[in-house]
Coordinates of N, CA, C and O in Angstrom, one line a residue:
M1 N 19.5 -17.8 15.3 CA 20.1 -18.2 16.7 C 21.4 -19.3 16.3 O 21.9 -20.0 15.5
P2 N 22.6 -18.6 17.6 CA 23.5 -19.9 17.0 C 23.3 -21.6 17.8 O 22.1 -21.1 17.9
D3 N 24.5 -21.8 16.7 CA 24.3 -23.5 17.3 C 24.7 -23.6 18.5 O 25.6 -23.5 18.7
R4 N 23.3 -24.3 18.9 CA 24.7 -24.7 20.6 C 24.3 -26.4 20.1 O 24.0 -26.7 21.9
T5 N 24.4 -27.1 19.6 CA 24.5 -28.3 19.7 C 25.3 -28.8 20.7 O 26.3 -28.6 20.5
F6 N 24.9 -29.5 21.9 CA 26.1 -30.4 22.1 C 25.8 -31.8 21.9 O 25.3 -32.7 22.4
L7 N 26.9 -32.0 21.2 CA 27.5 -33.2 21.2 C 28.8 -33.7 21.6 O 30.0 -33.1 21.9
F8 N 28.5 -34.7 22.4 CA 29.3 -35.2 23.5 C 28.8 -36.5 23.4 O 27.7 -37.1 23.8
D9 N 29.9 -37.7 23.9 CA 29.6 -39.2 24.2 C 29.2 -39.3 25.7 O 29.9 -38.7 26.3
I10 N 28.4 -39.5 26.4 CA 28.5 -39.9 27.5 C 28.9 -40.9 28.0 O 28.6 -41.9 27.7
P11 N 29.6 -40.5 29.6 CA 30.7 -41.5 29.5 C 30.3 -42.8 30.5 O 28.6 -42.8 30.3
E12 N 30.5 -43.8 29.8 CA 30.0 -45.2 30.1 C 29.6 -45.2 31.6 O 28.9 -45.8 32.4
Q13 N 30.4 -44.8 32.4 CA 30.3 -44.7 34.0 C 29.7 -43.4 34.8 O 30.1 -42.5 36.0
A14 N 28.6 -42.7 33.6 CA 28.7 -41.2 33.8 C 27.2 -41.9 35.2 O 26.2 -42.8 35.0
S15 N 26.8 -40.6 36.2 CA 25.7 -41.2 36.9 C 25.0 -40.8 36.3 O 24.7 -40.1 35.1
P16 N 23.5 -40.7 37.3 CA 22.0 -41.2 36.2 C 22.1 -39.3 35.9 O 21.3 -39.6 35.0
Q17 N 22.3 -38.3 36.9 CA 22.1 -36.8 36.3 C 23.1 -36.9 35.7 O 22.4 -35.7 34.6
E18 N 24.1 -37.1 35.4 CA 24.9 -36.7 34.2 C 23.9 -37.1 32.8 O 24.2 -36.6 31.9
R19 N 23.6 -38.6 32.7 CA 22.9 -38.9 31.9 C 21.3 -38.2 31.6 O 21.4 -37.6 30.4
A20 N 21.2 -38.2 32.7 CA 19.9 -37.3 32.5 C 20.2 -35.6 32.2 O 18.9 -35.1 31.0
T21 N 21.1 -35.2 32.0 CA 21.4 -33.5 31.8 C 22.0 -33.9 30.3 O 21.2 -33.2 29.7
A22 N 22.1 -35.1 29.9 CA 22.8 -34.4 28.5 C 21.7 -35.3 27.3 O 21.7 -34.5 26.4
E23 N 20.8 -36.1 27.8 CA 19.4 -36.2 27.1 C 19.2 -35.6 27.3 O 18.4 -34.9 25.8
L24 N 18.9 -34.3 28.1 CA 18.0 -32.9 28.1 C 18.7 -32.2 27.4 O 17.5 -31.5 26.6
A25 N 19.9 -32.0 27.8 CA 20.8 -30.9 26.4 C 19.7 -31.8 24.5 O 20.0 -30.2 23.9
E26 N 20.0 -32.7 24.4 CA 20.0 -33.1 23.2 C 18.2 -33.3 22.7 O 18.0 -32.4 21.6
L27 N 17.6 -32.9 23.8 CA 16.0 -33.1 23.4 C 16.0 -31.2 23.0 O 15.3 -31.3 22.2
I28 N 16.6 -30.3 24.4 CA 16.5 -29.2 24.0 C 17.1 -28.8 22.5 O 16.4 -28.2 21.8
D29 N 17.6 -29.4 21.7 CA 18.6 -28.8 20.8 C 17.6 -29.2 19.9 O 17.4 -28.6 18.5
T30 N 17.0 -30.3 20.1 CA 15.8 -30.9 18.8 C 14.7 -30.2 19.1 O 14.2 -29.9 18.1
L31 N 14.4 -29.6 20.1 CA 13.7 -28.5 20.1 C 13.7 -26.9 19.4 O 12.7 -26.9 18.7
R32 N 14.8 -26.7 19.5 CA 15.4 -25.6 19.2 C 14.9 -25.7 17.9 O 14.8 -24.5 17.0
G33 N 15.3 -26.6 17.1 CA 15.7 -26.9 15.8 C 14.2 -26.9 15.0 O 13.6 -26.3 13.7
G34 N 13.1 -27.4 16.1 CA 11.9 -27.2 15.6 C 11.4 -26.4 15.6 O 10.4 -25.7 15.0
V35 N 11.5 -25.7 16.3 CA 10.9 -24.2 16.6 C 11.3 -23.2 15.6 O 10.7 -22.1 14.9
E36 N 12.6 -22.8 15.2 CA 13.4 -22.5 14.4 C 12.9 -22.8 13.1 O 12.6 -21.7 12.0
Q37 N 11.9 -24.5 12.4 CA 11.4 -24.3 11.4 C 9.9 -23.7 11.6 O 9.8 -23.2 10.2
L38 N 9.5 -23.9 12.6 CA 8.5 -23.1 12.3 C 7.7 -21.9 12.3 O 7.2 -21.5 12.0
A39 N 9.5 -21.3 13.2 CA 9.2 -19.6 12.7 C 9.3 -19.1 11.2 O 8.7 -18.8 10.5
E40 N 10.4 -19.8 10.5 CA 10.7 -20.1 9.2 C 9.6 -20.1 8.7 O 8.7 -19.8 7.3
A41 N 8.2 -21.0 8.4 CA 7.5 -21.3 7.6 C 6.5 -20.7 8.3 O 5.5 -20.2 7.4
H42 N 6.0 -19.7 8.9 CA 5.8 -19.3 10.6 C 5.4 -17.5 8.9 O 4.7 -17.2 8.5
A43 N 6.8 -17.2 9.3 CA 6.7 -15.9 8.4 C 6.7 -16.4 6.6 O 6.2 -15.5 6.1
A44 N 6.9 -17.5 6.6 CA 6.1 -17.4 4.6 C 4.6 -18.0 4.7 O 4.9 -17.1 3.7
L45 N 3.9 -17.8 5.2 CA 2.9 -17.9 5.5 C 2.2 -16.5 5.6 O 1.4 -16.7 5.2
S46 N 3.1 -15.8 6.1 CA 2.5 -14.5 6.6 C 2.7 -14.1 5.3 O 1.8 -12.4 5.4
D47 N 3.7 -14.0 4.8 CA 3.7 -13.1 3.0 C 3.1 -13.5 2.4 O 2.1 -13.0 1.6
R48 N 2.6 -14.7 2.3 CA 1.9 -15.3 1.2 C 0.1 -14.8 1.4 O -0.5 -14.4 1.0
V49 N -0.4 -14.6 3.1 CA -1.5 -14.2 3.6 C -1.8 -12.6 3.2 O -2.3 -12.0 2.6
D50 N -0.6 -12.3 3.6 CA -0.7 -10.3 2.7 C -0.6 -10.4 1.6 O -1.4 -9.5 1.0
A51 N 0.1 -11.2 0.5 CA -0.2 -11.4 -0.7 C -1.4 -11.8 -1.1 O -2.4 -11.0 -2.3
L52 N -2.1 -12.2 -0.4 CA -3.8 -12.8 -0.5 C -4.2 -12.1 -0.5 O -5.5 -11.7 -0.7
D53 N -4.5 -10.9 1.0 CA -5.2 -10.2 1.0 C -5.6 -8.9 -0.4 O -6.6 -7.9 0.2
A54 N -4.7 -8.6 -1.1 CA -4.8 -7.6 -2.0 C -5.7 -8.6 -3.0 O -5.8 -10.2 -3.5
P55 N -7.0 -7.8 -3.5 CA -7.5 -8.9 -4.1 C -7.4 -9.0 -5.7 O -7.6 -9.9 -6.3
T56 N -6.0 -8.1 -6.3 CA -5.6 -8.7 -6.9 C -3.9 -10.2 -6.9 O -3.5 -10.6 -8.1
G57 N -3.8 -10.0 -5.2 CA -2.4 -10.4 -4.7 C -1.6 -9.7 -5.0 O -0.4 -10.4 -5.1
L58 N -1.8 -8.2 -5.2 CA -0.3 -7.9 -5.9 C -0.9 -6.5 -5.2 O -2.0 -5.5 -5.3
V59 N 0.0 -5.6 -4.7 CA 0.4 -4.7 -3.7 C 1.6 -4.0 -4.7 O 2.8 -3.8 -4.1
P60 N 1.4 -2.9 -5.6 CA 2.5 -2.4 -5.9 C 3.7 -1.6 -5.3 O 3.3 -1.3 -4.1
A61 N 4.5 -1.8 -5.2 CA 5.6 -2.0 -4.4 C 6.2 0.2 -4.9 O 5.9 0.7 -3.3
R62 N 6.0 0.4 -6.0 CA 6.6 1.4 -6.0 C 4.8 1.9 -7.1 O 4.2 1.1 -7.9
H63 N 4.6 3.1 -6.4 CA 3.7 3.5 -6.5 C 3.8 5.3 -6.7 O 2.7 5.8 -6.5
C64 N 4.3 5.8 -6.8 CA 4.9 7.4 -7.4 C 4.9 7.4 -9.4 O 5.6 6.9 -9.3
W65 N 3.6 8.2 -9.2 CA 3.4 7.7 -10.7 C 4.6 8.4 -11.7 O 4.5 8.1 -12.5
R66 N 4.9 9.6 -11.1 CA 6.0 10.6 -11.6 C 7.0 9.6 -11.7 O 8.4 10.1 -13.0
D67 N 7.6 8.8 -10.8 CA 9.1 7.9 -11.2 C 9.4 6.8 -11.5 O 10.2 6.1 -12.3
L68 N 7.6 6.6 -11.9 CA 7.5 4.9 -12.4 C 7.7 4.8 -14.3 O 8.1 5.8 -15.3
H69 N 8.7 3.7 -14.5 CA 9.1 3.3 -15.8 C 7.4 3.1 -16.8 O 6.4 2.9 -16.0
R70 N 7.8 2.9 -18.0 CA 6.5 2.5 -18.8 C 5.7 1.2 -18.2 O 4.4 1.1 -18.0
D71 N 6.6 -0.1 -18.1 CA 6.3 -0.9 -17.6 C 5.7 -1.5 -16.0 O 4.5 -1.8 -15.9
D72 N 5.9 -0.7 -15.4 CA 5.7 -0.7 -13.8 C 4.2 0.4 -13.5 O 3.2 -0.3 -13.3
A73 N 4.3 1.3 -14.4 CA 3.1 2.1 -14.3 C 2.0 1.4 -15.1 O 0.7 1.6 -14.8
R74 N 2.1 0.9 -16.0 CA 0.9 -0.7 -16.9 C 0.6 -1.3 -15.7 O -0.9 -1.2 -15.9
E75 N 1.2 -1.3 -14.5 CA 1.1 -2.6 -13.7 C 0.4 -2.0 -13.0 O -1.0 -2.6 -12.5
L76 N 0.8 -0.8 -12.5 CA 0.2 0.2 -11.2 C -1.8 0.7 -12.0 O -2.4 0.8 -11.2
W77 N -1.0 1.2 -12.9 CA -2.7 1.3 -13.5 C -3.6 0.2 -13.9 O -4.6 0.7 -13.1
A78 N -3.5 -1.2 -14.1 CA -4.8 -2.1 -14.0 C -4.8 -2.6 -12.9 O -5.9 -2.7 -12.9
W79 N -4.0 -2.2 -11.9 CA -4.4 -2.6 -10.3 C -5.2 -1.5 -9.5 O -6.0 -1.6 -8.8
L80 N -4.9 0.2 -10.1 CA -5.5 1.1 -9.4 C -7.5 0.3 -10.2 O -7.8 1.0 -9.4
I81 N -7.4 0.8 -11.1 CA -8.4 0.9 -11.9 C -9.0 -0.5 -10.9 O -10.7 -0.3 -11.2
T82 N -8.5 -1.5 -11.1 CA -9.4 -2.9 -10.5 C -9.9 -2.5 -9.3 O -11.3 -2.6 -8.5
W83 N -9.0 -1.7 -7.8 CA -9.3 -1.6 -6.8 C -10.6 -0.5 -6.8 O -11.2 -0.1 -5.8
T84 N -10.3 0.6 -7.7 CA -10.8 1.7 -7.7 C -12.3 0.9 -7.9 O -13.3 2.2 -7.3
H85 N -12.8 0.8 -8.8 CA -14.0 -0.1 -9.2 C -14.3 -0.9 -7.7 O -15.6 -0.6 -7.7
W86 N -13.7 -1.3 -7.5 CA -14.1 -2.1 -6.1 C -14.6 -1.3 -5.4 O -15.1 -1.3 -4.5
L87 N -13.7 -0.5 -4.7 CA -14.3 0.8 -3.5 C -15.5 2.0 -4.5 O -16.0 1.7 -3.8
S88 N -15.1 2.1 -5.7 CA -16.6 2.4 -6.4 C -18.0 2.2 -5.6 O -19.0 2.3 -5.4
D89 N -18.0 0.4 -5.9 CA -19.5 -0.5 -5.9 C -19.0 -0.4 -4.0 O -20.4 -0.3 -3.6
R90 N -17.9 -1.2 -3.5 CA -18.0 -1.3 -1.9 C -19.2 -0.1 -1.0 O -20.0 0.3 -0.2
Y91 N -18.6 1.3 -1.7 CA -18.6 2.9 -1.2 C -19.4 3.6 -1.6 O -20.0 5.0 -1.2
G92 N -20.3 3.3 -2.5 CA -21.3 4.1 -3.7 C -20.8 5.3 -4.4 O -21.4 6.4 -3.6
L93 N -19.8 5.5 -4.9 CA -18.5 6.1 -5.3 C -19.2 6.8 -6.6 O -18.4 7.4 -6.9
A94 N -20.1 5.8 -7.3 CA -19.8 6.4 -8.9 C -20.4 8.0 -8.8 O -19.5 8.3 -9.9
Q95 N -20.9 8.2 -8.3 CA -21.4 10.0 -8.3 C -20.5 10.7 -8.1 O -19.7 11.3 -8.5
D96 N -19.4 10.4 -7.1 CA -18.2 11.1 -6.7 C -17.0 11.1 -7.6 O -16.7 11.9 -8.3
L97 N -16.9 10.0 -8.4 CA -15.6 10.0 -9.2 C -15.9 10.2 -10.1 O -15.2 10.3 -10.9
G98 N -17.2 9.6 -10.7 CA -18.2 9.6 -12.1 C -16.8 8.7 -12.9 O -15.2 7.8 -12.4
T99 N -16.6 7.9 -14.1 CA -16.3 7.4 -15.3 C -15.2 8.1 -15.7 O -14.4 7.1 -16.4
C100 N -15.3 9.4 -15.4 CA -14.4 10.0 -15.6 C -12.5 9.9 -14.9 O -11.8 11.0 -15.7
W101 N -12.9 10.0 -13.9 CA -11.8 9.7 -13.3 C -10.6 9.8 -13.8 O -9.4 10.5 -13.2
P102 N -10.3 8.9 -14.6 CA -8.9 8.3 -15.1 C -8.5 9.5 -16.1 O -7.1 9.9 -16.2
A103 N -9.2 10.6 -16.1 CA -9.1 11.5 -17.4 C -8.6 12.9 -16.1 O -8.2 14.1 -16.5
H104 N -8.8 12.6 -14.9 CA -8.5 13.9 -13.9 C -7.2 12.9 -13.1 O -7.1 12.9 -12.2
P105 N -6.0 13.5 -13.2 CA -4.3 13.1 -12.4 C -4.5 13.3 -11.0 O -3.9 12.5 -10.4
A106 N -4.9 14.7 -10.8 CA -5.3 14.7 -9.0 C -5.7 13.8 -8.3 O -5.6 13.3 -7.2
L107 N -6.8 13.2 -9.4 CA -8.2 12.3 -8.8 C -7.4 11.0 -8.5 O -7.5 10.1 -8.0
V108 N -6.8 10.3 -9.7 CA -5.7 9.2 -9.9 C -4.3 9.6 -8.7 O -4.5 8.4 -8.4
E109 N -4.0 10.3 -8.7 CA -2.9 10.7 -7.4 C -3.7 10.4 -6.3 O -3.2 9.7 -5.4
E110 N -4.9 10.9 -5.6 CA -5.7 11.0 -4.4 C -6.0 9.3 -4.3 O -6.2 8.2 -3.3
L111 N -6.7 8.8 -5.7 CA -7.0 7.2 -5.3 C -5.8 5.9 -5.1 O -5.7 5.2 -4.6
T112 N -4.5 6.7 -5.9 CA -3.8 5.4 -5.1 C -3.3 5.8 -4.4 O -3.3 4.4 -3.5
A113 N -3.0 7.0 -4.0 CA -2.4 7.2 -2.4 C -3.6 6.0 -1.6 O -3.5 5.7 -0.3
L114 N -5.0 6.4 -1.6 CA -6.0 5.7 -0.9 C -5.7 4.3 -0.9 O -6.2 3.3 0.1
A115 N -5.9 3.9 -2.3 CA -5.6 2.6 -2.3 C -4.0 2.1 -1.3 O -4.4 1.0 -1.4
V116 N -3.2 2.3 -1.9 CA -2.2 2.0 -1.1 C -2.5 1.9 0.4 O -2.2 0.6 1.6
S117 N -2.6 2.4 0.5 CA -3.0 3.2 2.1 C -4.4 1.7 2.4 O -3.6 1.6 3.6
W118 N -5.1 1.6 2.0 CA -6.4 0.6 2.2 C -5.4 -0.8 2.4 O -5.5 -1.2 3.6
H119 N -4.5 -0.7 1.1 CA -4.2 -2.4 1.4 C -3.3 -2.3 2.5 O -2.8 -3.4 3.2
H120 N -2.4 -1.5 3.3 CA -1.8 -1.4 4.6 C -2.9 -1.5 5.5 O -2.0 -2.5 6.7
A121 N -3.8 -0.4 5.8 CA -4.5 -0.9 6.8 C -5.0 -2.4 6.9 O -5.1 -2.1 7.8
Y122 N -5.1 -3.1 6.1 CA -6.0 -4.0 6.4 C -4.9 -5.6 6.2 O -5.4 -6.6 6.2
S123 N -3.5 -5.1 6.4 CA -2.5 -6.1 6.3 C -2.5 -6.6 7.6 O -3.2 -6.0 8.4
T124 N -1.7 -7.8 7.6 CA -1.8 -8.5 9.0 C -0.7 -7.7 10.0 O -0.8 -7.6 11.2
K125 N -0.3 -6.9 9.1 CA 1.1 -6.3 10.1 C 0.3 -4.9 10.5 O 1.3 -3.9 11.4
A126 N -0.3 -4.2 10.3 CA -1.4 -3.4 10.7 C -1.5 -2.8 11.7 O -2.3 -3.8 12.7
D127 N -2.0 -2.1 12.3 CA -2.3 -1.6 13.9 C -3.8 -1.3 14.2 O -4.4 -1.9 12.5
P128 N -4.4 -2.3 15.0 CA -5.6 -2.2 15.0 C -6.8 -1.4 14.9 O -7.6 -1.0 14.3
D129 N -6.0 -0.1 14.8 CA -7.2 1.3 14.4 C -6.8 1.5 13.1 O -7.2 2.5 12.6
A130 N -5.9 1.2 12.2 CA -5.1 1.1 11.4 C -6.8 1.5 10.2 O -6.9 2.5 9.1
P131 N -7.3 0.9 10.1 CA -8.9 1.1 8.5 C -9.6 1.9 9.2 O -10.1 2.4 8.5
L132 N -10.2 2.1 10.9 CA -10.0 3.2 11.4 C -9.8 4.8 10.2 O -10.9 5.0 10.1
R133 N -8.5 4.7 10.8 CA -7.9 5.7 9.8 C -7.9 5.8 8.4 O -8.0 7.4 8.1
W134 N -8.3 5.1 8.1 CA -8.0 4.7 6.3 C -10.0 5.6 5.5 O -9.6 5.9 5.3
H135 N -10.8 4.8 6.8 CA -12.0 5.8 6.5 C -12.2 7.2 6.7 O -12.9 7.8 6.2
E136 N -11.6 7.5 7.8 CA -11.5 8.6 7.9 C -10.5 9.5 6.7 O -11.1 10.4 6.8
A137 N -9.8 8.5 6.6 CA -9.0 9.6 5.6 C -9.4 9.6 3.9 O -9.8 10.7 3.2
L138 N -10.4 8.1 3.9 CA -11.7 8.6 2.8 C -12.6 9.7 2.9 O -12.7 10.3 1.8
H139 N -12.9 9.8 3.8 CA -14.1 10.9 4.3 C -13.3 12.1 3.6 O -13.9 12.6 3.3
R140 N -12.3 12.5 4.4 CA -11.6 13.5 3.8 C -11.2 14.0 2.2 O -11.7 15.0 1.9
A141 N -11.1 12.4 2.3 CA -10.4 12.8 0.4 C -11.8 12.7 -0.1 O -12.2 13.9 -1.4
R142 N -13.2 12.8 0.2 CA -14.7 12.5 -0.3 C -14.8 14.6 -0.4 O -15.1 15.0 -1.5
I143 N -14.2 14.9 0.4 CA -14.5 16.5 1.1 C -13.7 17.1 -0.4 O -14.3 18.4 -0.8
R144 N -12.8 17.0 -0.6 CA -11.7 17.2 -1.3 C -12.6 17.4 -2.8 O -12.2 18.3 -3.4
W145 N -13.0 16.2 -3.0 CA -13.3 16.3 -4.7 C -13.9 16.9 -4.6 O -14.5 17.0 -5.8
Q146 N -15.2 17.5 -3.8 CA -16.2 18.4 -3.9 C -15.9 19.4 -4.6 O -16.5 20.1 -5.4
H147 N -14.1 19.7 -4.2 CA -13.8 21.5 -4.9 C -13.1 21.1 -5.9 O -13.0 21.8 -6.3
W148 N -12.9 20.2 -6.2 CA -11.8 19.6 -8.0 C -13.2 19.6 -9.2 O -14.3 19.5 -8.8
D149 N -12.3 19.7 -9.9 CA -13.4 19.7 -11.5 C -13.9 18.9 -11.6 O -15.3 18.6 -12.4
T150 N -13.5 17.6 -11.1 CA -14.6 16.1 -10.8 C -16.1 16.2 -10.8 O -16.8 15.8 -11.4
T151 N -16.2 17.4 -10.1 CA -17.4 17.3 -9.2 C -18.2 17.9 -10.3 O -19.4 18.1 -10.5
R152 N -17.7 18.5 -11.7 CA -18.3 19.2 -12.8 C -19.0 17.8 -14.0 O -19.8 18.5 -14.9
C153 N -17.8 17.0 -13.7 CA -18.5 15.9 -14.7 C -19.7 14.7 -14.0 O -19.5 14.4 -12.6
R154 N -20.9 15.5 -15.0 CA -21.7 14.3 -14.3 C -22.7 13.7 -15.4 O -22.3 13.8 -16.7
H155 N -23.1 12.5 -15.1 CA -24.1 11.7 -16.0 C -23.7 11.1 -16.6 O -24.0 11.3 -18.2
G156 N -22.1 11.0 -16.8 CA -21.1 10.0 -17.8 C -21.1 11.1 -19.0 O -20.3 10.8 -20.0
Q157 N -21.1 12.5 -18.4 CA -20.6 13.3 -20.0 C -18.9 13.9 -18.8 O -18.8 14.2 -17.4
H158 N -18.2 14.0 -19.3 CA -16.6 14.4 -18.8 C -16.4 16.0 -19.3 O -17.0 16.4 -20.5
T159 N -16.5 17.0 -18.0 CA -15.9 18.2 -18.4 C -14.8 18.7 -18.7 O -14.3 18.4 -17.8
P160 N -14.2 18.7 -19.0 CA -12.9 19.0 -19.5 C -12.2 19.6 -18.5 O -13.0 21.1 -18.3
R161 N -11.7 19.8 -18.5 CA -10.8 20.6 -17.1 C -10.8 22.4 -17.4 O -9.9 22.7 -19.0
S162 N -11.3 23.3 -16.9 CA -11.2 25.0 -17.7 C -10.1 25.4 -16.6 O -10.0 25.5 -15.5
P163 N -8.8 25.3 -16.9 CA -7.8 26.1 -16.4 C -8.4 27.4 -16.1 O -8.3 28.3 -17.1
D164 N -8.2 28.1 -15.3 CA -8.1 29.2 -14.2 C -6.9 29.9 -13.9 O -6.9 31.3 -13.4
T165 N -5.7 29.3 -14.7 CA -4.3 29.6 -14.5 C -4.0 29.2 -15.2 O -3.6 28.3 -16.4
V166 N -3.2 30.4 -16.0 CA -2.3 30.5 -17.8 C -1.2 30.7 -17.0 O -0.7 31.7 -16.4
W167 N 0.1 30.2 -17.2 CA 1.2 30.5 -17.4 C 1.7 31.0 -18.2 O 1.3 30.6 -19.7
E168 N 2.9 32.1 -17.6 CA 3.3 33.3 -19.4 C 4.3 32.1 -19.8 O 5.0 31.4 -19.3
Q169 N 4.3 32.6 -21.0 CA 5.5 31.7 -22.3 C 6.7 32.7 -21.5 O 6.6 34.0 -22.0
P170 N 8.1 32.7 -22.2 CA 8.8 30.9 -21.5 C 8.5 31.2 -19.9 O 7.9 32.0 -19.3
W171 N 7.8 29.8 -19.6 CA 7.5 29.7 -18.1 C 8.9 28.7 -17.7 O 10.1 28.0 -18.1
P172 N 9.6 29.3 -17.0 CA 8.8 30.4 -15.6 C 9.1 32.0 -16.1 O 11.1 31.6 -16.8
D173 N 8.9 32.9 -16.2 CA 9.0 34.3 -16.7 C 10.0 34.9 -15.6 O 10.0 36.0 -14.9
C174 N 11.4 34.6 -16.0 CA 12.4 35.2 -15.4 C 13.0 37.1 -15.3 O 13.7 37.1 -14.6
E175 N 12.7 36.8 -16.6 CA 13.0 37.9 -16.6 C 12.1 39.2 -16.5 O 13.4 40.2 -16.5
A176 N 11.6 39.1 -15.9 CA 10.4 39.6 -16.2 C 10.5 40.2 -14.2 O 10.2 41.2 -13.3
G177 N 11.0 39.7 -13.8 CA 11.3 39.4 -12.3 C 10.6 38.3 -11.4 O 10.6 38.8 -9.9
R178 N 9.4 38.0 -12.3 CA 8.4 37.6 -11.8 C 8.4 36.3 -12.2 O 8.8 35.5 -13.1
V179 N 8.2 35.2 -11.3 CA 7.9 33.8 -11.5 C 6.3 33.1 -11.2 O 6.1 33.6 -10.2
G180 N 6.2 32.1 -12.0 CA 4.2 31.9 -11.4 C 3.2 32.4 -12.4 O 3.7 33.0 -13.5
P181 N 2.4 31.7 -12.0 CA 1.3 31.8 -13.0 C 0.3 33.6 -13.4 O 0.7 34.2 -11.7
K182 N 0.4 33.6 -14.0 CA -1.3 34.9 -14.1 C -2.3 34.4 -14.2 O -3.1 33.4 -14.8
V183 N -3.4 34.9 -12.9 CA -4.0 34.3 -13.1 C -5.2 35.3 -13.7 O -5.3 36.2 -13.7
M184 N -6.1 34.3 -14.3 CA -6.8 35.2 -15.2 C -8.9 35.7 -14.4 O -8.9 34.7 -13.5
G185 N -9.1 36.5 -14.5 CA -9.9 36.8 -13.9 C -11.1 37.3 -14.0 O -11.6 37.4 -15.6

């Protein structure tokens, strides 16, 4: 806000109205300063509350695995493991996820997206219906997981991914005029 401080001496022979106006201007300036301090304190507290909303006190700003450096990836990984354990316990997803979920890259990406979305859905800046939209996203994700390789991992046994697509060498095969996978049948 622009500084609107009115500093002037009230003339000795000022009328009562002029004196009241000057005193009122001084009170307004004092109030304006107090409101600005309260606004700054509110913004700082809001940021602190948002940070505390996260179980670990951290919501990584960068969460694109492909673009992360080693230290950022390590931080994101620890954060995701903590959140996924909470998710599995809270929603009874042990059977859906299995203990080998870290061995399934697509599932790691999906869980990362769900975790980031969950943190934003429950932040103080979220729309009121954001938690409901997050639960709808979780429901759709669970349906998708049933079609992935992870569904073959059960009872603590990890089933390695069996590729049904094999890329011809060299990849891509531009010499034959064909680019893409050869589907094994």
